[in-house]
Coordinates of C-alpha atoms and ligand atoms in Angstrom, one line a residue:
X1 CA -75.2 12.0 93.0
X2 CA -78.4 14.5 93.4
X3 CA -77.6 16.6 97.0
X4 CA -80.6 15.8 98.5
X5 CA -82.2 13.9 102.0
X6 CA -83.8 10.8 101.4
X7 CA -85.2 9.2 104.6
X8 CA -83.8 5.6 104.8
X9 CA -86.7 4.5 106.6
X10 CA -89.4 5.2 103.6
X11 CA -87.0 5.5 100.6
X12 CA -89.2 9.1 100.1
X13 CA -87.1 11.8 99.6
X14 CA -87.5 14.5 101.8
X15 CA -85.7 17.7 100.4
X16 CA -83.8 18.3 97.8
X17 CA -80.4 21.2 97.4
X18 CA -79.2 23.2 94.5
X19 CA -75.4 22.6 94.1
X20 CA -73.1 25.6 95.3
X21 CA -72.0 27.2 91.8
X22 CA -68.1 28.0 90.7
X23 CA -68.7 31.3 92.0
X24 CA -70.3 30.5 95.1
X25 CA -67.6 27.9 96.1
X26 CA -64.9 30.5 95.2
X27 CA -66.9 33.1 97.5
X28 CA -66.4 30.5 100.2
X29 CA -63.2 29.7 99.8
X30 CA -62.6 33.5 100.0
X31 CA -64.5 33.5 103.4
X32 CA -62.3 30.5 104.7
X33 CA -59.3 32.3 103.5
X34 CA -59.8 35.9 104.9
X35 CA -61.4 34.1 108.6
X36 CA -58.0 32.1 108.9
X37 CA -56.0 35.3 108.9
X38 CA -58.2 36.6 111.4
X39 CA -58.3 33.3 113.3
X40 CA -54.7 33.1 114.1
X41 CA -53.9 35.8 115.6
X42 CA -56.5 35.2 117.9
X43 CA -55.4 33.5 121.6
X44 CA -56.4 30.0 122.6
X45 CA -59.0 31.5 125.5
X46 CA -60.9 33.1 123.1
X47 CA -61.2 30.4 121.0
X48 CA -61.8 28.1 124.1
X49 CA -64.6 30.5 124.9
X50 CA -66.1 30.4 121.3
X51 CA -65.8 26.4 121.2
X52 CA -67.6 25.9 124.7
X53 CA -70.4 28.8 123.3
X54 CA -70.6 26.0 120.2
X55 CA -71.1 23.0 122.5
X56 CA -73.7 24.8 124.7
X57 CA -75.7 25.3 121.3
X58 CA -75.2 21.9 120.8
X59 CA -76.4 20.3 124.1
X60 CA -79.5 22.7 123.8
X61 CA -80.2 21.6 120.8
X62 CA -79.7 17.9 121.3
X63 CA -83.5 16.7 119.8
X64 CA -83.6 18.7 116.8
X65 CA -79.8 17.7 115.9
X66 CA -80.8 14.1 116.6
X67 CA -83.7 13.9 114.7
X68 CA -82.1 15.7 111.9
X69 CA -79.3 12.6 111.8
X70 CA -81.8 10.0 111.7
X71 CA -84.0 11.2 108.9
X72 CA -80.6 11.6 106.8
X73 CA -79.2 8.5 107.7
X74 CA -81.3 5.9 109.6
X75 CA -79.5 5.5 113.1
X76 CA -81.4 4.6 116.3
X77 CA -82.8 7.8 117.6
X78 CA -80.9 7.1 120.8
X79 CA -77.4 6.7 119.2
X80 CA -78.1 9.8 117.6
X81 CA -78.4 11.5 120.8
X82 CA -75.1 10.0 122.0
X83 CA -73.7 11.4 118.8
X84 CA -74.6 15.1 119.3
X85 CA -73.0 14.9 122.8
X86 CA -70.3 13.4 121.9
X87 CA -69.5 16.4 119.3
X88 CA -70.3 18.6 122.2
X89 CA -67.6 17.0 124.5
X90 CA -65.0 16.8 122.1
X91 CA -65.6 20.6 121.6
X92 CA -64.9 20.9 125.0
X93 CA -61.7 18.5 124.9
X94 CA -59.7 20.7 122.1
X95 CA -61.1 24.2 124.3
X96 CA -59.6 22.3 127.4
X97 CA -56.4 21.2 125.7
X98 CA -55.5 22.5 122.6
X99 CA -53.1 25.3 124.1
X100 CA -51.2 22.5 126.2
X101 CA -51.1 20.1 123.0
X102 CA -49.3 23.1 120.7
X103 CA -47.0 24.4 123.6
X104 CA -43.5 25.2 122.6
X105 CA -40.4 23.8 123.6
X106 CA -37.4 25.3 124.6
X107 CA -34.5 22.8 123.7
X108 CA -33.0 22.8 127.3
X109 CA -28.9 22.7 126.1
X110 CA -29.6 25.5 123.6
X111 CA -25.6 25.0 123.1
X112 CA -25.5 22.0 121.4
X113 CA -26.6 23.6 118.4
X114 CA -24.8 26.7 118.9
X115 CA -27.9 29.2 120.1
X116 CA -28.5 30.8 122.7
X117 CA -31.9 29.4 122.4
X118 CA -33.7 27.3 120.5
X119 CA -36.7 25.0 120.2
X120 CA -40.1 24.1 118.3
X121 CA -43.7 26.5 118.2
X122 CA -46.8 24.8 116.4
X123 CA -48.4 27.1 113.8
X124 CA -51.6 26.9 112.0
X125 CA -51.7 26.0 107.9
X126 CA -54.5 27.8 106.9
X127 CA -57.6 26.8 105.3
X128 CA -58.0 22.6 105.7
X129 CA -60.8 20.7 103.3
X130 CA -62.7 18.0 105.1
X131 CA -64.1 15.6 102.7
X132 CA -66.7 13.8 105.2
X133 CA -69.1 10.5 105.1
X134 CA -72.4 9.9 106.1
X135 CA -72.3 7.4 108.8
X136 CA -71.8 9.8 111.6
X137 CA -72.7 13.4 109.8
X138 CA -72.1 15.8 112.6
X139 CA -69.1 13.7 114.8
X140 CA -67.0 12.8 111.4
X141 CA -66.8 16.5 111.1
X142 CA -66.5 17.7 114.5
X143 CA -63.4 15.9 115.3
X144 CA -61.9 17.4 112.2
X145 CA -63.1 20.9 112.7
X146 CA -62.7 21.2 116.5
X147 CA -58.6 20.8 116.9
X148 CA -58.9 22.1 113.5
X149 CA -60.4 25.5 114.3
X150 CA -58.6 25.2 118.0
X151 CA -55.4 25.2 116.5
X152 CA -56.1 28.5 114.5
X153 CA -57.3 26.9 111.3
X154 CA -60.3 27.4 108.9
X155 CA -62.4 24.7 107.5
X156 CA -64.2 24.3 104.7
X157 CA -66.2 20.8 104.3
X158 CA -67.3 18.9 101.6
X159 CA -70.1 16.4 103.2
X160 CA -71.7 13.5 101.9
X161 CA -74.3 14.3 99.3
X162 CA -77.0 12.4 101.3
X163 CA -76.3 14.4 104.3
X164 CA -77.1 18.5 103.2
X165 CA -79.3 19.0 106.0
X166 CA -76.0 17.9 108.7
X167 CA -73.9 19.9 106.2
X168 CA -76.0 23.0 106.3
X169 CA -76.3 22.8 110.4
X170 CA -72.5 22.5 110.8
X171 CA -72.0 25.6 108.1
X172 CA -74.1 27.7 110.7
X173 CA -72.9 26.1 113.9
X174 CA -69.3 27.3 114.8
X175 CA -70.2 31.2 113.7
X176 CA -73.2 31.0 116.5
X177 CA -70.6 30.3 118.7
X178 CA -69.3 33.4 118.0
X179 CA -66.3 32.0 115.5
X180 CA -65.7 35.0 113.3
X181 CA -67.7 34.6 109.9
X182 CA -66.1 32.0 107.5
X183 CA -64.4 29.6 109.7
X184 CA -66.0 26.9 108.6
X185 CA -68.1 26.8 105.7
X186 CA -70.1 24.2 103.6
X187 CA -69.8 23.5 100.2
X188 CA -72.9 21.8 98.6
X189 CA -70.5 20.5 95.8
X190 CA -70.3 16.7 94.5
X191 CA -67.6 14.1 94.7
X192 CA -66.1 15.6 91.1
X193 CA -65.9 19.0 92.4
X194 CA -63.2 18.0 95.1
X195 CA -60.0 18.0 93.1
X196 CA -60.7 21.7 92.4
X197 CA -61.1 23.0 95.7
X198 CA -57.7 20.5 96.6
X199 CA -55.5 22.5 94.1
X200 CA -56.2 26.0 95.0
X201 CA -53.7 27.8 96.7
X202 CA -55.3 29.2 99.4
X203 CA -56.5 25.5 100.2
X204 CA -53.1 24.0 102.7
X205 CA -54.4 20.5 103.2
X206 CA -56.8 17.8 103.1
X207 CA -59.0 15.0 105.5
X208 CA -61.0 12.7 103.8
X209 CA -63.1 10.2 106.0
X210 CA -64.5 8.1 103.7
X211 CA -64.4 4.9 101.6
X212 CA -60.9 3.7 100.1
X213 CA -61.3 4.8 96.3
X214 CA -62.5 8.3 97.8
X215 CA -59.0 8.0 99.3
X216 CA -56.9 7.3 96.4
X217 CA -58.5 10.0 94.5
X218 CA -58.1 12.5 97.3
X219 CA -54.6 11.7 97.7
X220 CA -53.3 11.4 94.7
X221 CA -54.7 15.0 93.9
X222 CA -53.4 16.3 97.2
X223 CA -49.6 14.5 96.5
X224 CA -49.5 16.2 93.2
X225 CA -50.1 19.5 94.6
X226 CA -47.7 18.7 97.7
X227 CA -50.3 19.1 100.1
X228 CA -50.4 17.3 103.9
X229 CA -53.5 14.6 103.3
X230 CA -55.1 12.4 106.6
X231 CA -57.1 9.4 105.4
X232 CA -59.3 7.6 107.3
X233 CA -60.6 4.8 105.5
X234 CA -62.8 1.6 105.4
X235 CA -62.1 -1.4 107.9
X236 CA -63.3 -4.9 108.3
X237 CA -62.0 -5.1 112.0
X238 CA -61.1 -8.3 113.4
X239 CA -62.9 -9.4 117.0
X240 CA -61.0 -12.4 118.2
X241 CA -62.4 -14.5 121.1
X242 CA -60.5 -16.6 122.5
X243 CA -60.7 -20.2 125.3
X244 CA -60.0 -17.7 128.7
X245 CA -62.6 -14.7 127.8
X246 CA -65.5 -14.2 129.3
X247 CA -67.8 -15.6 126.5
X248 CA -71.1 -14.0 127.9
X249 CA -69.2 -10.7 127.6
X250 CA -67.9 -11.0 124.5
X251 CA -71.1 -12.4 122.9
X252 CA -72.4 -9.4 123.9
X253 CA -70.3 -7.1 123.1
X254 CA -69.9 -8.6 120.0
X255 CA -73.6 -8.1 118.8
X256 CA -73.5 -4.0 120.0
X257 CA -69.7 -4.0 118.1
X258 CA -71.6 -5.4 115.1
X259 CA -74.7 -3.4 115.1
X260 CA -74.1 -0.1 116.4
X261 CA -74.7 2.3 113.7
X262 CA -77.1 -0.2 112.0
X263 CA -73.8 -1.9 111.5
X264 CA -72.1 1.4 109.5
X265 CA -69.3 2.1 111.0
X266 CA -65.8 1.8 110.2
X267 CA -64.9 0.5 113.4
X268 CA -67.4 -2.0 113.9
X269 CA -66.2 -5.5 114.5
X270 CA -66.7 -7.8 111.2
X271 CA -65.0 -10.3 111.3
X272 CA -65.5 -12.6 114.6
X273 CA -62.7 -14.9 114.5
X274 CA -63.0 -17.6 117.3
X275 CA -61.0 -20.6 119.1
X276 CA -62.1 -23.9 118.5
X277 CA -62.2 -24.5 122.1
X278 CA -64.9 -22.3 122.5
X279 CA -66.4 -22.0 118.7
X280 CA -69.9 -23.8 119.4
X281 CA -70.4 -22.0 122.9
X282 CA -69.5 -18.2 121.4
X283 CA -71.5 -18.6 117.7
X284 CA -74.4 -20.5 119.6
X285 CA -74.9 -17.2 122.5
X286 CA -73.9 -14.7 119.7
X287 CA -76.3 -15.7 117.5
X288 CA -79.4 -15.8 120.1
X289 CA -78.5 -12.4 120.4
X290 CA -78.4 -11.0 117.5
X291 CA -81.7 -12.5 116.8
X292 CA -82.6 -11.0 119.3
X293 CA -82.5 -7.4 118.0
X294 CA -85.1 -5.1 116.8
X295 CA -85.2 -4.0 113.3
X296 CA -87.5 -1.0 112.9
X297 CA -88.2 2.4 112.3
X298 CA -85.1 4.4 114.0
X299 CA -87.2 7.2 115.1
X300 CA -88.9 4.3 117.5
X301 CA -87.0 4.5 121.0
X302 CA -87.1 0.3 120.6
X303 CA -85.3 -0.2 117.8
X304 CA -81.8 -1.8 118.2
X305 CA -81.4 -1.8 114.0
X306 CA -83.0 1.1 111.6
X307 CA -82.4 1.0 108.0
X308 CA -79.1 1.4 106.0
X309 CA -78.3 4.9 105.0
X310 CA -78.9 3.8 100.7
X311 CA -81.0 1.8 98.6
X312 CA -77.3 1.4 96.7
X313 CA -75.4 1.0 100.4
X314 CA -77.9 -1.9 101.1
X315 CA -77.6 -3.8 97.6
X316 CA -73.6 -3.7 98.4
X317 CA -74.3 -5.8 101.7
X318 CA -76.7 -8.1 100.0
X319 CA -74.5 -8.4 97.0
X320 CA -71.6 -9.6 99.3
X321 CA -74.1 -12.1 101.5
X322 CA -75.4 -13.7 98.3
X323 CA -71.6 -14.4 96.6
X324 CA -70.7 -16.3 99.9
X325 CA -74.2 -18.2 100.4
X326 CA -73.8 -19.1 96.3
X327 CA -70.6 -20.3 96.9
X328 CA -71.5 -22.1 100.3
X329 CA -71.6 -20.1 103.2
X330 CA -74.3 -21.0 105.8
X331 CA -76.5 -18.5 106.9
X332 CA -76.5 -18.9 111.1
X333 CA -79.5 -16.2 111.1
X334 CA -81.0 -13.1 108.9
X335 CA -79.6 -13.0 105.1
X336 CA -82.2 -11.6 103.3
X337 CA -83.5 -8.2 103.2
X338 CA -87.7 -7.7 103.8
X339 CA -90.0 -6.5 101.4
X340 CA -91.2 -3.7 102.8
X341 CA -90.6 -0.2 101.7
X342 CA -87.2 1.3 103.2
X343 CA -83.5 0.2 103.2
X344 CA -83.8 -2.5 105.7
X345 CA -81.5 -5.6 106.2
X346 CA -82.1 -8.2 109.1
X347 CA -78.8 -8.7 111.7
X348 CA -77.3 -11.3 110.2
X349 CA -74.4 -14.1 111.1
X350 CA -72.5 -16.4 108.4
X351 CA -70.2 -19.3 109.3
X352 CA -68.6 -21.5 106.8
X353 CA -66.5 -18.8 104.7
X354 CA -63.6 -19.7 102.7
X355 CA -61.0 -17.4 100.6
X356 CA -63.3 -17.4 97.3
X357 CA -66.1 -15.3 99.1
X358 CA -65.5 -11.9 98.3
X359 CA -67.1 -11.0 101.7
X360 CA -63.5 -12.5 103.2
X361 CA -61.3 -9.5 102.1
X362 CA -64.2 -7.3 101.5
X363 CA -65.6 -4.5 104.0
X364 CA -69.4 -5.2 104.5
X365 CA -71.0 -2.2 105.6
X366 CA -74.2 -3.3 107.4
X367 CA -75.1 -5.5 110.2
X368 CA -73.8 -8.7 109.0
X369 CA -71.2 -10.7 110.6
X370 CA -68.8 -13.3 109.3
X371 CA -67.5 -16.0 111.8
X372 CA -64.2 -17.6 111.6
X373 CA -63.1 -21.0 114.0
X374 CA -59.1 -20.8 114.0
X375 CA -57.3 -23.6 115.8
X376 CA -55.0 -21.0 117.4
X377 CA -53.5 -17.5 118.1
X378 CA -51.1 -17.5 115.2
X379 CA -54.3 -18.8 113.0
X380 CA -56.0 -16.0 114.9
X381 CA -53.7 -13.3 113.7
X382 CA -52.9 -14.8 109.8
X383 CA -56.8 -14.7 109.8
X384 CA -57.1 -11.0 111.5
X385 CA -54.3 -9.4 109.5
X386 CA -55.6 -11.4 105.7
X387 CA -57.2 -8.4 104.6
X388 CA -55.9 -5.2 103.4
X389 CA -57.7 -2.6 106.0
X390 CA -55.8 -2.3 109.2
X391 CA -58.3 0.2 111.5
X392 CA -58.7 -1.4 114.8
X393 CA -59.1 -4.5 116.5
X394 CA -60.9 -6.1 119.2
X395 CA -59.2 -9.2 121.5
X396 CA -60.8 -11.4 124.4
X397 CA -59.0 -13.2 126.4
X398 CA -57.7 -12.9 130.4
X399 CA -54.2 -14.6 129.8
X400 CA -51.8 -11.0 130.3
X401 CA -49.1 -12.7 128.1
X402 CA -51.5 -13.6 125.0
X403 CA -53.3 -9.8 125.2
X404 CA -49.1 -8.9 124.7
X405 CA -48.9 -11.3 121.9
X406 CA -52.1 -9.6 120.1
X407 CA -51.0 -6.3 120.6
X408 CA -47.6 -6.6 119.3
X409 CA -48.5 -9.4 116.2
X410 CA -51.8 -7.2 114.9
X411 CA -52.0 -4.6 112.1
X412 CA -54.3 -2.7 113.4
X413 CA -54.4 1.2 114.4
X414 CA -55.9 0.4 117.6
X415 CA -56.0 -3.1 119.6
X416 CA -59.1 -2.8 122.3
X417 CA -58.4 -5.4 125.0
X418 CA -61.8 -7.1 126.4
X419 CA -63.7 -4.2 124.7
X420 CA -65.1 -2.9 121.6
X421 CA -63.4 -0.4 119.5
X422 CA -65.0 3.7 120.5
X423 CA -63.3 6.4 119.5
X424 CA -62.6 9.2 122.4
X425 CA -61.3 12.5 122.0
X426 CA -58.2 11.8 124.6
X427 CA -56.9 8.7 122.1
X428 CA -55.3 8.7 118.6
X429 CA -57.2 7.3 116.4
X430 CA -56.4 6.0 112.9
X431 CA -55.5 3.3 110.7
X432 CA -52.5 1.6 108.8
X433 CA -52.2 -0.5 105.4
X434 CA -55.5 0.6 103.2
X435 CA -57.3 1.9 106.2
X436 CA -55.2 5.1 105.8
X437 CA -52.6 7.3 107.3
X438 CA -52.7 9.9 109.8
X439 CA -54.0 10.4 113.3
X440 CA -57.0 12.0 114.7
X441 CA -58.2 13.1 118.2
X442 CA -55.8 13.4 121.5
X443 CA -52.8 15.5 120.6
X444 CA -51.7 13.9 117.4
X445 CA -55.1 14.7 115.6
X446 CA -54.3 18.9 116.5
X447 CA -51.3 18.5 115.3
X448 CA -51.7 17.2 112.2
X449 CA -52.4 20.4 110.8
X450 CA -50.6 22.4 111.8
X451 CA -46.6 23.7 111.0
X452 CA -44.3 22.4 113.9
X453 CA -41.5 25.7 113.3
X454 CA -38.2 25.6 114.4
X455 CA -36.8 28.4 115.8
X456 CA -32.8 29.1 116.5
X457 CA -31.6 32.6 118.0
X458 CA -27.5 33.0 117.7
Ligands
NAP501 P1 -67.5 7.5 100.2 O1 -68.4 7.2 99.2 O2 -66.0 7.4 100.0 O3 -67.9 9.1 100.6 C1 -67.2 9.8 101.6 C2 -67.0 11.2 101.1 O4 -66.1 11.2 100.0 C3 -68.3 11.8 100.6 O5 -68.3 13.2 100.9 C4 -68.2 11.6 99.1 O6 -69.0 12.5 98.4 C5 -66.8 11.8 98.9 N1 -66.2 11.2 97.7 C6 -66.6 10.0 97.1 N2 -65.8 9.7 96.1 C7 -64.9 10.8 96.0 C8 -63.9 11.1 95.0 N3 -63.5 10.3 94.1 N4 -63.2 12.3 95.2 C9 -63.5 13.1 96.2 N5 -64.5 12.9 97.1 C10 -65.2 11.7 97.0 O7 -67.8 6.8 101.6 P2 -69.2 6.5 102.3 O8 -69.8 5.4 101.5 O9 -69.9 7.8 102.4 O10 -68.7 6.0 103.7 C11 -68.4 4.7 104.0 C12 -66.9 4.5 104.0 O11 -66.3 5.4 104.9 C13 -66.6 3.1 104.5 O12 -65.6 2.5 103.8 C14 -66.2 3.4 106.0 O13 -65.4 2.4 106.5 C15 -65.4 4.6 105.8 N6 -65.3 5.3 107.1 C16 -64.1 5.4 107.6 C17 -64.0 6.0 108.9 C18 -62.6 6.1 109.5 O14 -62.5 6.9 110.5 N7 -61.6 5.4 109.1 C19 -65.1 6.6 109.5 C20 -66.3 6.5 108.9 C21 -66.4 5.9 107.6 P3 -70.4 12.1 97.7 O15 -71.3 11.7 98.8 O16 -70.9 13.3 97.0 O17 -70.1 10.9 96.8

């Protein structure tokens, strides 16, 4: 795939980057090498200084960034702007936290096992590769890098080809904070370069946010080499509504869990599984609404629904609407992409499904939602738990003993109660089953990287 920006909005490409050569990726590999030496034997307040000098550059710089985001990938021009402050509050979170989250331990009856003292220290591995997507360029790679670099690590990142101009910013951003030079770098390398870069031995370990083939191939690359590997993967999250939720809520909610992102996220609720009780009532409000939404140019501050990020990423979500209409889905609203030059598709709602449609087990990555009417919770949770992601999940309801029942009876990473699934920086966050493995954010994402030591003293 060509390294270039391509604005989804026109389909025109916009600027186009050389790939980094062998020697130029083995120059930056150098870098990330020599800064991680440096980096950890440096304390946690200066790197706490150095991370709040990043997300001051950030916050300063919040229109440019923004802008930036939406000509590479097609987002809302106000989400963008909640993106680029997000990155600069989880910046903040690791600076805040990181030293408390990697605190030794004394074990307090050193005795036991025959010390005088023992207990556990956290260490950094190294240099970490971050193999990052699109949907969110600068956040995907901020909540990597900031526990990553926190902890004492380097980074080096291999972003999404249709991103450069996200991966270029972030190569710069961390060494304006005053990071020493080659903390985090940028390699301009495709997919086919990655396995490479993986088996060096200066590289310690892997992340890859990304789609689940990515993953296997990622994996598999870093398990032959014996390296630690997070995944997080695709989802098609279930939203179940059920008789006691607040059905104007969740109708609402359901539509921004849908949408958000121009429906690209791996968290978005997809699947909108609802009790026959209140089927008619839910898909009747739900729909209104999501015909409802604007789809237009993102740079336009009333758009709810820009373009998809690819003319390829939009032919997937039409491919997957068409297999379930041919095979007799109905179409509630939207379903068919306008003819007008960019990657457009209309919010859509289908109803009807059945276990031949692909778009049943498949992840659709765009603003199209499938609606299933289940007869009761345990229908609710055989439908939620049919597919073989397991990311999050969203539940309605106001009965305290079913909202137990979902939590312990879904697989799911997260279950969000009366909510949509967000990710903050104080929660794990992180699938099971083909959504992946591994945590990140909150203490469990800083520590993922990093060597938990044991250490005895006779
Ligand atoms: P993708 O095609 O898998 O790309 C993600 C990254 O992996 C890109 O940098 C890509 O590089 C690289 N890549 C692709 N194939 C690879 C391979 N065989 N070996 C090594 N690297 C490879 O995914 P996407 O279409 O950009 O993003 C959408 C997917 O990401 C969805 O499934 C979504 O659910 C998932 N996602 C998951 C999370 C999460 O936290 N769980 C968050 C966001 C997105 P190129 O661009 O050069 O191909």
């Amino acid at each position: 795939m060509a390294i270039a920006t391509v604005n989804p909005a026109t389909g025109q490409t916009m600027a186009t980057f050389e790939a980094h050569d062998s020697a130029e990726v083995a120059r930056r590999i150098a870098q990330a090498f020599d800064a991680a030496r440096t980096l950890r034997s440096t304390t946690y307040t200066q790197r706490a200084q150095w991370m709040h000098a990043t997300a001051d550059i950030l916050e300063a710089d919040v229109e440019r960034a923004a802008a930036m985001i939406t000509l590479e990938m097609g987002k809302p021009i106000a989400q963008s702007r909640t993106e680029v402050l997000k990155c600069a509050k989880n910046i903040r979170f690791y600076a805040d936290n990181a030293e408390s989250f990697l605190a030794a331990e004394d074990l307090a009856d050193p005795a036991s096992v025959s010390a005088s003292a023992a207990g556990t220290v956290w260490q950094p591995l190294g240099v970490v590769l971050a193999v990052m997507p699109w949907n969110y360029p600068l956040w995907q790679v901020i909540r990597f890098a900031a526990p990553a670099l926190m902890a004492g690590n380097t980074g080096l990142l291999k972003h999404a080809s249709n991103v450069p101009q996200s991966a270029l910013y972030l190569d710069e951003l961390f060494e304006k904070g005053g990071f020493p030079a080659g903390s985090f770098r940028t390699l301009l390398i495709g997919s086919r370069e990655v396995a490479a870069v993986l088996e060096d031995n200066r590289v310690k370990a892997v992340t890859l946010t990304g789609s689940e083939p990515a993953g296997r191939s990622v994996a598999a690359t870093a398990g032959r080499e014996i390296k630690k590997a997070v995944l997080e993967l695709g989802g098609s999250d279930p939203f179940i509504v059920m008789p006691s939720a607040d059905l104007e809520a969740a109708a609402t909610v359901a539509v921004k869990a849908r949408v958000s992102n121009n429906g690209q996220s791996c968290i978005a609720g997809k699947r909108f599984i609802v009790h026959t009780d209140i089927y008619d009532a839910f898909v009747e409000q739900f729909v209104a609404k999501m015909n409802a939404l604007t789809l237009g140019d993102p740079m336009d501050e009333a758009t709810d629904v820009g373009p998809l990020a690819t003319e390829s990423g939009r032919a997937d979500v039409a491919e997957l609407v068409d297999d379930a209409v041919a095979k007799g889905a109905q179409v509630l609203t939207g379903g068919s992409a306008p003819d007008h030059p960019g990657w457009y598709y209309p919010p859509t709602v289908l109803a009807g499904l059945n276990d031949d449609m692909r778009i049943v087990m498949e992840e659709t990555f765009g603003p199209v939602a499938s609606v299933y009417k289940v007869a009761d919770r345990e229908e609710a949770v055989r439908t939620a738990n049919q597919t073989t992601f397991g990311l999050s999940s969203s539940v309605w309801s106001n009965d305290a003993a079913e909202q137990d029942w979902f939590v312990a009876n879904l697989d799911a990473g997260a279950v969000f109660l009366n909510g949509m699934t967000v990710s903050y920086p104080e929660l794990p966050f992180g699938g099971v089953k083909d959504s992946g493995y591994g945590r990140e954010l909150a203490a469990a994402g800083i520590r993922e990287f990093c060597n938990l030591k044991t250490v005895w003293k006779a």
